[in-house]
Short mmCIF file of C-alpha atoms in Angstrom, two decimals:
data_model
loop_
_atom_site.label_atom_id
_atom_site.label_comp_id
_atom_site.label_asym_id
_atom_site.label_seq_id
_atom_site.Cartn_x
_atom_site.Cartn_y
_atom_site.Cartn_z
CA MET U 194 -118.78 32.14 46.35
CA ARG U 195 -119.93 35.22 44.52
CA THR U 196 -121.90 37.37 47.30
CA VAL U 197 -124.24 40.55 46.88
CA GLY U 198 -125.28 42.70 49.37
CA ILE U 199 -128.01 44.91 50.05
CA ILE U 200 -129.23 47.42 52.38
CA VAL U 201 -132.87 47.05 53.86
CA GLU U 202 -135.00 47.81 56.55
CA TYR U 203 -137.72 45.51 55.93
CA ASN U 204 -140.27 47.24 58.11
CA PRO U 205 -141.70 44.68 57.64
CA LEU U 206 -140.59 42.63 54.68
CA HIS U 207 -143.24 42.27 51.97
CA ASN U 208 -143.18 41.37 48.29
CA GLY U 209 -141.78 43.88 46.77
CA HIS U 210 -138.62 42.83 49.21
CA VAL U 211 -139.05 39.48 47.89
CA TYR U 212 -138.39 40.72 44.41
CA HIS U 213 -135.61 42.78 45.35
CA ILE U 214 -133.93 39.61 46.99
CA GLN U 215 -134.41 37.20 43.68
CA GLN U 216 -133.55 39.84 41.22
CA SER U 217 -130.04 40.81 43.10
CA ARG U 218 -129.27 36.88 42.77
CA LYS U 219 -130.13 37.28 39.49
CA VAL U 220 -128.47 40.38 37.72
CA THR U 221 -125.43 39.79 39.87
CA GLY U 222 -125.01 36.17 39.35
CA ALA U 223 -124.51 35.53 42.89
CA GLU U 224 -124.67 32.43 45.13
CA ALA U 225 -125.15 33.96 48.39
CA VAL U 226 -126.70 37.36 49.76
CA VAL U 227 -125.46 39.35 52.52
CA ALA U 228 -128.24 42.40 53.87
CA VAL U 229 -127.11 45.29 56.28
CA MET U 230 -130.30 45.81 57.97
CA SER U 231 -131.28 48.70 60.11
CA GLY U 232 -132.00 47.73 64.01
CA HIS U 233 -135.17 49.26 65.94
CA PHE U 234 -134.80 52.78 64.63
CA LEU U 235 -134.56 53.58 61.02
CA GLN U 236 -133.66 56.07 58.68
CA ARG U 237 -136.91 58.00 58.52
CA GLY U 238 -136.87 58.69 61.94
CA GLU U 239 -139.24 56.14 63.15
CA PRO U 240 -139.14 52.79 65.33
CA ALA U 241 -139.22 49.91 63.38
CA LEU U 242 -142.99 48.03 63.65
CA LEU U 243 -141.28 44.72 64.99
CA ASP U 244 -137.77 44.23 66.38
CA LYS U 245 -134.96 43.21 64.51
CA TRP U 246 -134.70 39.59 65.29
CA SER U 247 -138.16 39.32 63.89
CA ARG U 248 -137.43 40.93 60.81
CA ALA U 249 -134.05 39.04 60.42
CA ASP U 250 -135.75 36.02 60.28
CA MET U 251 -138.56 37.27 58.22
CA ALA U 252 -135.33 37.86 55.38
CA LEU U 253 -133.55 34.28 56.26
CA HIS U 254 -137.10 32.64 55.20
CA GLN U 255 -137.06 34.52 51.66
CA GLY U 256 -133.67 33.89 50.88
CA VAL U 257 -130.90 35.90 52.53
CA ASP U 258 -128.12 34.13 54.01
CA LEU U 259 -126.75 36.27 56.57
CA LEU U 260 -128.04 39.76 58.33
CA ILE U 261 -126.00 42.06 59.67
CA GLU U 262 -127.21 45.22 61.84
CA LEU U 263 -126.59 48.46 60.93
CA PRO U 264 -125.68 50.74 63.80
CA VAL U 265 -128.33 53.18 65.26
CA ALA U 266 -125.50 55.80 64.99
CA TYR U 267 -125.82 55.45 61.18
CA SER U 268 -129.35 53.81 60.86
CA VAL U 269 -131.03 57.23 61.97
CA GLN U 270 -129.50 59.69 59.56
CA PRO U 271 -129.51 61.37 56.54
CA ALA U 272 -128.96 59.65 53.23
CA GLU U 273 -125.14 60.43 53.02
CA TRP U 274 -124.47 59.07 56.34
CA PHE U 275 -126.65 56.13 56.30
CA ALA U 276 -125.18 54.79 53.06
CA TYR U 277 -121.86 55.46 54.00
CA GLY U 278 -122.31 53.34 57.51
CA ALA U 279 -124.08 50.62 55.38
CA VAL U 280 -121.77 50.52 52.11
CA SER U 281 -118.64 50.42 54.92
CA LEU U 282 -120.20 47.54 56.64
CA LEU U 283 -120.11 45.30 53.60
CA GLU U 284 -116.69 46.32 52.74
CA ALA U 285 -115.57 45.50 56.12
CA THR U 286 -116.72 41.97 55.63
CA GLY U 287 -114.30 41.48 53.25
CA ILE U 288 -116.61 38.95 51.30
CA VAL U 289 -119.02 40.95 49.24
CA ASP U 290 -118.15 41.29 45.61
CA THR U 291 -121.77 43.42 44.40
CA LEU U 292 -124.05 45.52 46.01
CA CYS U 293 -127.72 45.83 44.23
CA PHE U 294 -130.18 48.55 45.27
CA GLY U 295 -133.68 49.34 43.83
CA SER U 296 -134.19 52.74 42.13
CA GLU U 297 -137.14 54.46 40.62
CA ILE U 298 -134.56 55.34 37.44
CA GLY U 299 -133.51 51.93 36.99
CA ASN U 300 -130.39 52.39 35.14
CA LEU U 301 -126.86 52.76 36.49
CA ALA U 302 -125.19 54.64 33.95
CA ALA U 303 -127.28 57.69 34.83
CA LEU U 304 -126.32 57.21 38.51
CA SER U 305 -122.98 56.61 37.93
CA ALA U 306 -122.18 59.79 35.98
CA ALA U 307 -124.19 61.92 38.84
CA ALA U 308 -122.47 60.04 41.63
CA GLU U 309 -118.90 60.70 39.61
CA ARG U 310 -119.37 64.37 39.67
CA LEU U 311 -120.87 64.57 43.06
CA SER U 312 -118.50 62.52 44.94
CA ASP U 313 -115.62 65.22 45.16
CA GLU U 314 -118.71 67.64 46.09
CA SER U 315 -117.21 70.64 44.05
CA ASP U 316 -117.00 74.26 45.07
CA GLU U 317 -119.77 74.67 42.28
CA PHE U 318 -121.87 72.27 44.58
CA GLN U 319 -121.44 73.51 47.82
CA ALA U 320 -122.22 77.08 47.03
CA SER U 321 -125.18 76.28 45.02
CA LEU U 322 -126.29 73.93 48.08
CA ARG U 323 -125.77 77.14 50.33
CA HIS U 324 -127.83 79.43 47.98
CA HIS U 325 -130.82 77.13 47.77
CA LEU U 326 -130.95 76.39 51.94
CA LYS U 327 -130.26 80.37 52.44
CA HIS U 328 -133.49 80.41 50.17
CA GLY U 329 -135.63 78.09 52.14
CA MET U 330 -135.31 75.27 50.69
CA ASN U 331 -135.04 71.65 52.98
CA TYR U 332 -131.81 70.23 52.80
CA PRO U 333 -133.17 67.00 50.63
CA ALA U 334 -134.62 69.51 48.03
CA ALA U 335 -131.31 71.94 47.90
CA PHE U 336 -129.59 68.60 47.56
CA ALA U 337 -131.27 67.75 44.79
CA ALA U 338 -131.08 71.07 43.16
CA ALA U 339 -127.54 71.91 43.29
CA ALA U 340 -126.90 68.17 42.02
CA SER U 341 -128.73 68.66 39.07
CA CYS U 342 -126.59 72.03 38.34
CA SER U 343 -123.68 69.74 38.89
CA THR U 344 -124.88 66.92 36.84
CA ALA U 345 -127.01 68.20 34.14
CA SER U 346 -128.93 65.59 32.15
CA PRO U 347 -128.01 62.37 33.47
CA LEU U 348 -128.95 61.00 30.17
CA SER U 349 -126.37 62.76 28.23
CA HIS U 350 -123.74 59.94 29.78
CA VAL U 351 -125.87 56.82 28.80
CA GLU U 352 -125.10 55.16 25.58
CA ASN U 353 -128.59 54.53 24.67
CA ALA U 354 -130.90 56.83 25.89
CA ASP U 355 -133.87 54.44 24.62
CA ASP U 356 -132.46 51.43 26.26
CA ALA U 357 -132.82 53.98 29.74
CA LEU U 358 -136.26 55.09 28.48
CA GLU U 359 -137.31 51.19 28.24
CA GLN U 360 -136.42 50.20 31.64
CA GLY U 361 -139.21 52.25 32.68
CA THR U 362 -137.00 55.48 33.86
CA ALA U 363 -140.04 57.95 32.52
CA LEU U 364 -136.99 60.43 32.57
CA GLU U 365 -136.99 63.45 30.40
CA LYS U 366 -133.59 64.24 29.13
CA SER U 367 -133.88 68.03 30.46
CA ASP U 368 -135.23 67.02 33.74
CA PRO U 369 -133.28 66.57 36.74
CA SER U 370 -135.54 66.34 39.27
CA TRP U 371 -134.69 62.34 39.43
CA ILE U 372 -132.38 62.92 41.82
CA ALA U 373 -135.35 63.94 44.42
CA GLU U 374 -136.48 60.38 43.97
CA PRO U 375 -136.08 58.95 47.60
CA ASN U 376 -134.49 55.30 46.41
CA ASN U 377 -132.77 57.38 43.55
CA SER U 378 -131.18 59.49 46.14
CA LEU U 379 -129.79 56.86 48.37
CA GLY U 380 -128.55 54.98 45.49
CA LEU U 381 -127.00 58.22 44.42
CA HIS U 382 -125.40 58.20 48.00
CA TYR U 383 -124.24 54.26 48.17
CA LEU U 384 -122.23 55.01 44.70
CA ILE U 385 -120.86 58.13 46.20
CA ALA U 386 -120.03 56.05 49.53
CA LEU U 387 -118.24 53.22 47.41
CA HIS U 388 -116.10 55.97 45.65
CA ARG U 389 -115.36 57.52 49.08
CA ILE U 390 -113.86 54.43 50.50
CA ARG U 391 -112.48 52.94 47.63
CA SER U 392 -114.44 50.05 47.35
CA SER U 393 -113.92 47.33 44.99
CA ILE U 394 -117.41 46.35 45.41
CA ILE U 395 -119.16 46.32 41.98
CA PRO U 396 -122.87 48.06 42.31
CA TYR U 397 -126.07 47.05 40.14
CA THR U 398 -129.30 48.63 40.20
CA ILE U 399 -132.92 47.48 39.68
CA ALA U 400 -136.09 49.76 38.80
CA ARG U 401 -138.51 49.58 41.78
CA GLN U 402 -141.61 47.72 40.33
CA LYS U 403 -145.09 48.75 41.09
CA ALA U 404 -145.69 50.89 44.72
CA GLY U 405 -144.23 54.23 45.00
CA TYR U 406 -141.99 54.42 48.39
CA HIS U 407 -144.31 56.85 49.99
CA ASP U 408 -147.69 55.67 48.88
CA GLN U 409 -150.03 55.43 51.45
CA ASP U 410 -152.69 53.20 49.71
CA VAL U 411 -152.90 49.69 48.77
CA ASN U 412 -154.70 48.48 45.53
CA ASP U 413 -155.32 45.08 43.79
CA SER U 414 -151.79 44.16 42.58
CA PHE U 415 -149.45 42.21 44.16
CA ILE U 416 -147.05 44.44 45.57
CA ALA U 417 -147.62 47.58 47.90
CA SER U 418 -145.20 49.82 50.01
CA ALA U 419 -143.82 49.54 53.05
CA THR U 420 -145.78 52.44 54.10
CA ALA U 421 -149.04 51.27 53.04
CA ILE U 422 -148.80 48.35 54.79
CA ARG U 423 -147.82 49.41 57.81
CA LYS U 424 -151.09 51.65 57.85
CA LEU U 425 -153.27 48.95 56.93
CA ILE U 426 -151.26 46.74 60.21
CA ILE U 427 -151.38 49.98 62.79
CA GLU U 428 -155.25 50.23 61.82
CA ASP U 429 -155.91 46.65 62.52
CA HIS U 430 -156.46 45.27 58.56
CA SER U 431 -154.67 42.24 57.26
CA PRO U 432 -151.70 43.06 54.71
CA ALA U 433 -151.26 39.31 54.21
CA SER U 434 -151.81 39.23 50.37
CA TYR U 435 -148.89 41.89 50.30
CA MET U 436 -146.49 39.76 52.45
CA PRO U 437 -145.02 36.45 52.15
CA ALA U 438 -146.88 33.64 54.56
CA SER U 439 -143.61 33.31 56.38
CA SER U 440 -143.65 37.11 57.34
CA TRP U 441 -147.13 37.41 58.07
CA ASN U 442 -146.83 34.87 60.71
CA ILE U 443 -143.72 36.11 62.04
CA LEU U 444 -145.88 39.55 62.67
CA GLN U 445 -149.11 37.58 64.30
CA GLN U 446 -146.46 36.02 66.45
CA ALA U 447 -145.28 39.12 67.41
CA GLN U 448 -148.59 40.69 68.00
CA ASP U 449 -149.75 37.88 69.86
CA MET U 450 -146.92 38.39 72.21
CA GLY U 451 -147.32 42.25 72.98
CA ARG U 452 -144.30 43.41 70.81
CA ALA U 453 -146.04 44.62 67.85
CA PRO U 454 -147.05 46.74 66.10
CA VAL U 455 -144.98 49.09 67.35
CA SER U 456 -145.16 53.33 66.53
CA TRP U 457 -144.17 56.21 68.03
CA LYS U 458 -147.71 56.35 69.84
CA GLN U 459 -146.29 53.97 72.03
CA LEU U 460 -143.03 55.55 72.88
CA GLU U 461 -144.46 59.09 73.05
CA HIS U 462 -144.52 59.25 76.91
CA HIS U 463 -140.64 58.69 77.13
CA LEU U 464 -140.23 61.22 74.29
CA PHE U 465 -142.21 64.24 75.81
CA TYR U 466 -140.44 63.40 79.49
CA GLN U 467 -137.22 64.03 77.32
CA LEU U 468 -138.40 66.85 75.53
CA GLN U 469 -139.78 68.48 78.88
CA ARG U 470 -136.89 67.89 81.23
CA SER U 471 -134.24 69.14 78.76
CA SER U 472 -133.35 73.16 78.76
CA ARG U 473 -133.12 74.52 75.35
CA GLN U 474 -129.08 74.27 75.46
CA GLN U 475 -129.48 70.55 76.20
CA LEU U 476 -131.78 70.22 73.57
CA ALA U 477 -129.41 72.24 71.00
CA GLU U 478 -126.59 69.89 71.88
CA LEU U 479 -128.58 66.91 69.86
CA LEU U 480 -128.31 65.75 66.68
CA GLU U 481 -130.71 67.56 63.88
CA VAL U 482 -131.56 69.88 66.38
CA THR U 483 -130.28 72.62 64.31
CA GLU U 484 -130.80 76.53 63.42
CA GLY U 485 -133.05 77.52 66.17
CA LEU U 486 -135.32 74.52 66.41
CA GLU U 487 -134.59 74.29 70.53
CA TYR U 488 -136.64 77.63 70.22
CA ARG U 489 -139.39 76.15 68.16
CA MET U 490 -139.53 73.12 70.26
CA GLU U 491 -139.63 75.15 73.56
CA GLN U 492 -142.35 77.64 72.31
CA ALA U 493 -144.65 74.67 70.81
CA LEU U 494 -144.94 72.63 74.22
CA PRO U 495 -146.93 75.00 75.81
CA GLN U 496 -149.48 74.95 72.90
CA LEU U 497 -150.05 71.56 72.33
CA ALA U 498 -153.40 70.28 72.97
CA GLU U 499 -152.17 66.93 73.25
CA LEU U 500 -148.91 65.45 73.73
CA THR U 501 -148.89 63.52 70.43
CA THR U 502 -145.57 63.46 68.05
CA GLU U 503 -147.92 64.18 65.02
CA ALA U 504 -149.82 67.63 67.13
CA PHE U 505 -145.75 68.67 68.38
CA ILE U 506 -144.74 68.28 64.68
CA ALA U 507 -147.64 70.11 63.21
CA HIS U 508 -146.15 72.81 65.71
CA ILE U 509 -142.93 72.88 64.61
CA LYS U 510 -143.03 72.08 60.90
CA SER U 511 -141.88 74.56 58.20
CA LYS U 512 -140.92 74.43 54.61
CA ARG U 513 -137.33 74.12 55.56
CA TYR U 514 -137.73 71.19 57.57
CA THR U 515 -139.30 68.03 56.42
CA ARG U 516 -141.14 65.63 58.49
CA THR U 517 -138.47 62.95 57.92
CA LYS U 518 -135.77 65.78 59.49
CA LEU U 519 -137.98 66.30 62.37
CA GLN U 520 -138.71 62.70 63.00
CA ARG U 521 -135.34 61.60 63.04
CA MET U 522 -134.72 64.79 65.54
CA LEU U 523 -137.37 63.45 67.67
CA THR U 524 -135.37 59.92 67.74
CA HIS U 525 -132.04 61.21 68.80
CA ILE U 526 -133.86 63.22 71.88
CA LEU U 527 -135.55 59.93 72.48
CA LEU U 528 -132.07 58.10 72.34
CA GLY U 529 -130.01 61.11 73.73
CA HIS U 530 -127.53 61.30 70.90
CA ARG U 531 -125.41 64.24 70.90
CA LYS U 532 -123.42 65.97 68.52
CA VAL U 533 -120.33 65.40 70.04
CA HIS U 534 -120.55 61.74 70.14
CA PHE U 535 -122.56 61.26 66.91
CA GLY U 536 -121.59 63.97 64.91
CA PRO U 537 -119.57 63.43 61.22
CA GLU U 538 -116.11 63.19 63.08
CA ALA U 539 -117.30 60.12 64.60
CA LEU U 540 -119.10 59.00 61.72
CA ALA U 541 -116.50 59.24 58.96
CA GLN U 542 -114.74 56.56 60.97
CA GLY U 543 -116.90 54.01 59.84
CA PRO U 544 -118.84 50.68 61.91
CA ALA U 545 -116.13 49.55 64.70
CA TYR U 546 -118.03 45.96 64.46
CA ILE U 547 -119.86 43.66 62.50
CA ARG U 548 -123.14 42.72 64.39
CA VAL U 549 -124.50 39.24 63.31
CA LEU U 550 -128.40 39.19 63.29
CA GLY U 551 -129.02 35.89 61.60
CA PHE U 552 -127.98 33.33 59.11
CA ASN U 553 -128.53 30.14 57.39
CA GLU U 554 -126.30 27.18 56.55
CA LYS U 555 -124.61 29.25 53.84
CA GLY U 556 -124.35 32.36 55.73
CA GLN U 557 -122.48 30.11 58.12
CA THR U 558 -119.96 29.24 55.44
CA LEU U 559 -119.92 33.00 55.01
CA LEU U 560 -118.98 33.80 58.46
CA LYS U 561 -116.52 30.95 58.63
CA ARG U 562 -114.80 33.18 55.63
CA MET U 563 -115.33 36.57 57.41
CA ARG U 564 -113.00 35.06 60.30
CA LYS U 565 -110.20 35.96 57.87
CA THR U 566 -111.48 38.43 55.61
CA ALA U 567 -113.35 40.90 58.35
CA SER U 568 -111.82 43.94 58.72
CA CYS U 569 -113.15 44.49 62.14
CA PRO U 570 -114.46 42.43 65.20
CA ILE U 571 -117.31 40.14 64.38
CA VAL U 572 -120.21 40.23 67.36
CA HIS U 573 -122.83 37.59 67.69
CA LYS U 574 -123.79 38.49 71.13
CA VAL U 575 -123.13 41.73 73.35
CA THR U 576 -121.06 41.00 76.44
CA ARG U 577 -118.73 42.79 78.93
CA ASP U 578 -115.98 42.55 76.42
CA ASN U 579 -117.17 43.84 73.76
CA ALA U 580 -119.45 46.45 74.57
CA GLN U 581 -117.84 49.25 74.34
CA LEU U 582 -116.85 48.58 70.83
CA GLY U 583 -117.18 51.95 68.81
CA GLY U 584 -117.23 54.13 71.88
CA ILE U 585 -120.57 55.72 72.80
CA CYS U 586 -121.90 55.67 69.34
CA GLY U 587 -121.07 51.80 68.98
CA LEU U 588 -122.71 48.68 70.53
CA THR U 589 -123.66 50.66 74.04
CA ALA U 590 -125.57 52.80 71.30
CA ASP U 591 -127.41 49.88 69.88
CA VAL U 592 -128.20 48.26 73.18
CA GLN U 593 -129.57 51.24 74.73
CA ALA U 594 -131.88 51.61 71.59
CA THR U 595 -133.01 48.33 72.13
CA ALA U 596 -133.56 49.31 75.73
CA ILE U 597 -135.72 52.50 75.04
CA TYR U 598 -137.47 50.47 72.02
CA ALA U 599 -138.96 47.66 74.43
CA ASN U 600 -140.73 50.56 76.40
CA ALA U 601 -143.27 50.07 73.57
CA PHE U 602 -144.34 46.51 74.50
CA SER U 603 -146.99 45.25 76.35
CA ASN U 604 -145.94 43.01 78.18
CA TRP U 605 -142.18 44.45 79.30
CA THR U 606 -139.61 43.16 80.98
CA GLY U 607 -135.49 43.60 81.77
CA LYS U 608 -134.72 40.59 79.81
CA LEU U 609 -136.41 41.95 76.72
CA ALA U 610 -135.09 45.32 77.32
CA TYR U 611 -131.64 44.38 77.60
CA ARG U 612 -132.23 41.35 75.02
CA ASP U 613 -129.01 42.10 73.10
CA TYR U 614 -127.15 40.73 76.17
CA TYR U 615 -129.12 37.22 75.93
CA GLU U 616 -129.96 37.09 72.06
CA PRO U 617 -128.10 34.91 70.11
CA PRO U 618 -128.22 35.02 66.04
CA ILE U 619 -131.51 33.61 64.56
CA ARG U 620 -130.19 30.43 62.92
CA ARG U 621 -132.25 28.88 59.95
#
């Protein structure tokens, strides 16, 4: 059974995601779809709008056959490790033939040429990266600048540049800024990860439709960005026209139960408790706390007029640190992720388990195949026997992330906080 893998967050699942699922089947000729999905905390350093089981249910309604959780050790990471964890999971299933991702450029030849040159991170690339960082660039901008020096023009490697432009790339031959686009950057890192683990998975890309990744406003179109949809929901407006009916219904059910929408606002009390009880040295030991940020945080706390993440980020933000980096840092502080446990050495080992969040009948067939093909244990529910898989940055961290996330619910119970021990995968 030809199977395509996709890497998703579904925060929440909207019409653009449905297009991606449908096109992934179409362009790869796949009969089945396996999605690796982030759990309760996401790549940009934010809590998910609603819980991972609800989001898995949304996906099953729209044609995904099997949902696998991306461990929190990888889900709240820069593009390099986010991609490495997700691609490694798809490879670990032993059943995924292809990977299909969205990108602004929409042209695999351009991405592949850049990825091939960057896979080994040459001395030239590293020197350029250090140079740009030293001169005040934040990491994403420095990476894009260094990559552009290493790759030159991506279209110089495309057989038919006119075809690339017709696919909607809007790319000038001399302009390397395409690398900095969020989905181009993620796609580039997916390809680098495939090369790094010597995977036989065949990549495909499709051009993103309509709304940009960071667009905060909606219009009369059928597709709006997840950012704009979250804004509507948090401001108590209906995003129903931008979401499938089943996704909207699942979201409303979560709202009725006091479990959505979740944002930093509901977790601020717990975040500031951690900030106020931690010494400079303790903060410096946590992920993404780099280059003296522990001092900036210590100095900012007494100056706050209100204990909100918005106010705090405004005090510590600079040209060097993107909002996304600071949000990820705050997430690691909230979750207690220390560098010694969640650093590159641990992440380079790859995920140690395949956590199943949901499946349908076809997905059940895939799981039966995976019993023979998977290179690591398949987990349906956390138990005393499997809870130690992956060590401190493995299943234990996922369970803790769920428990902390549940503090955002208006109807908190211990069973909700430790739902990983009780909740079986969603079945459709």
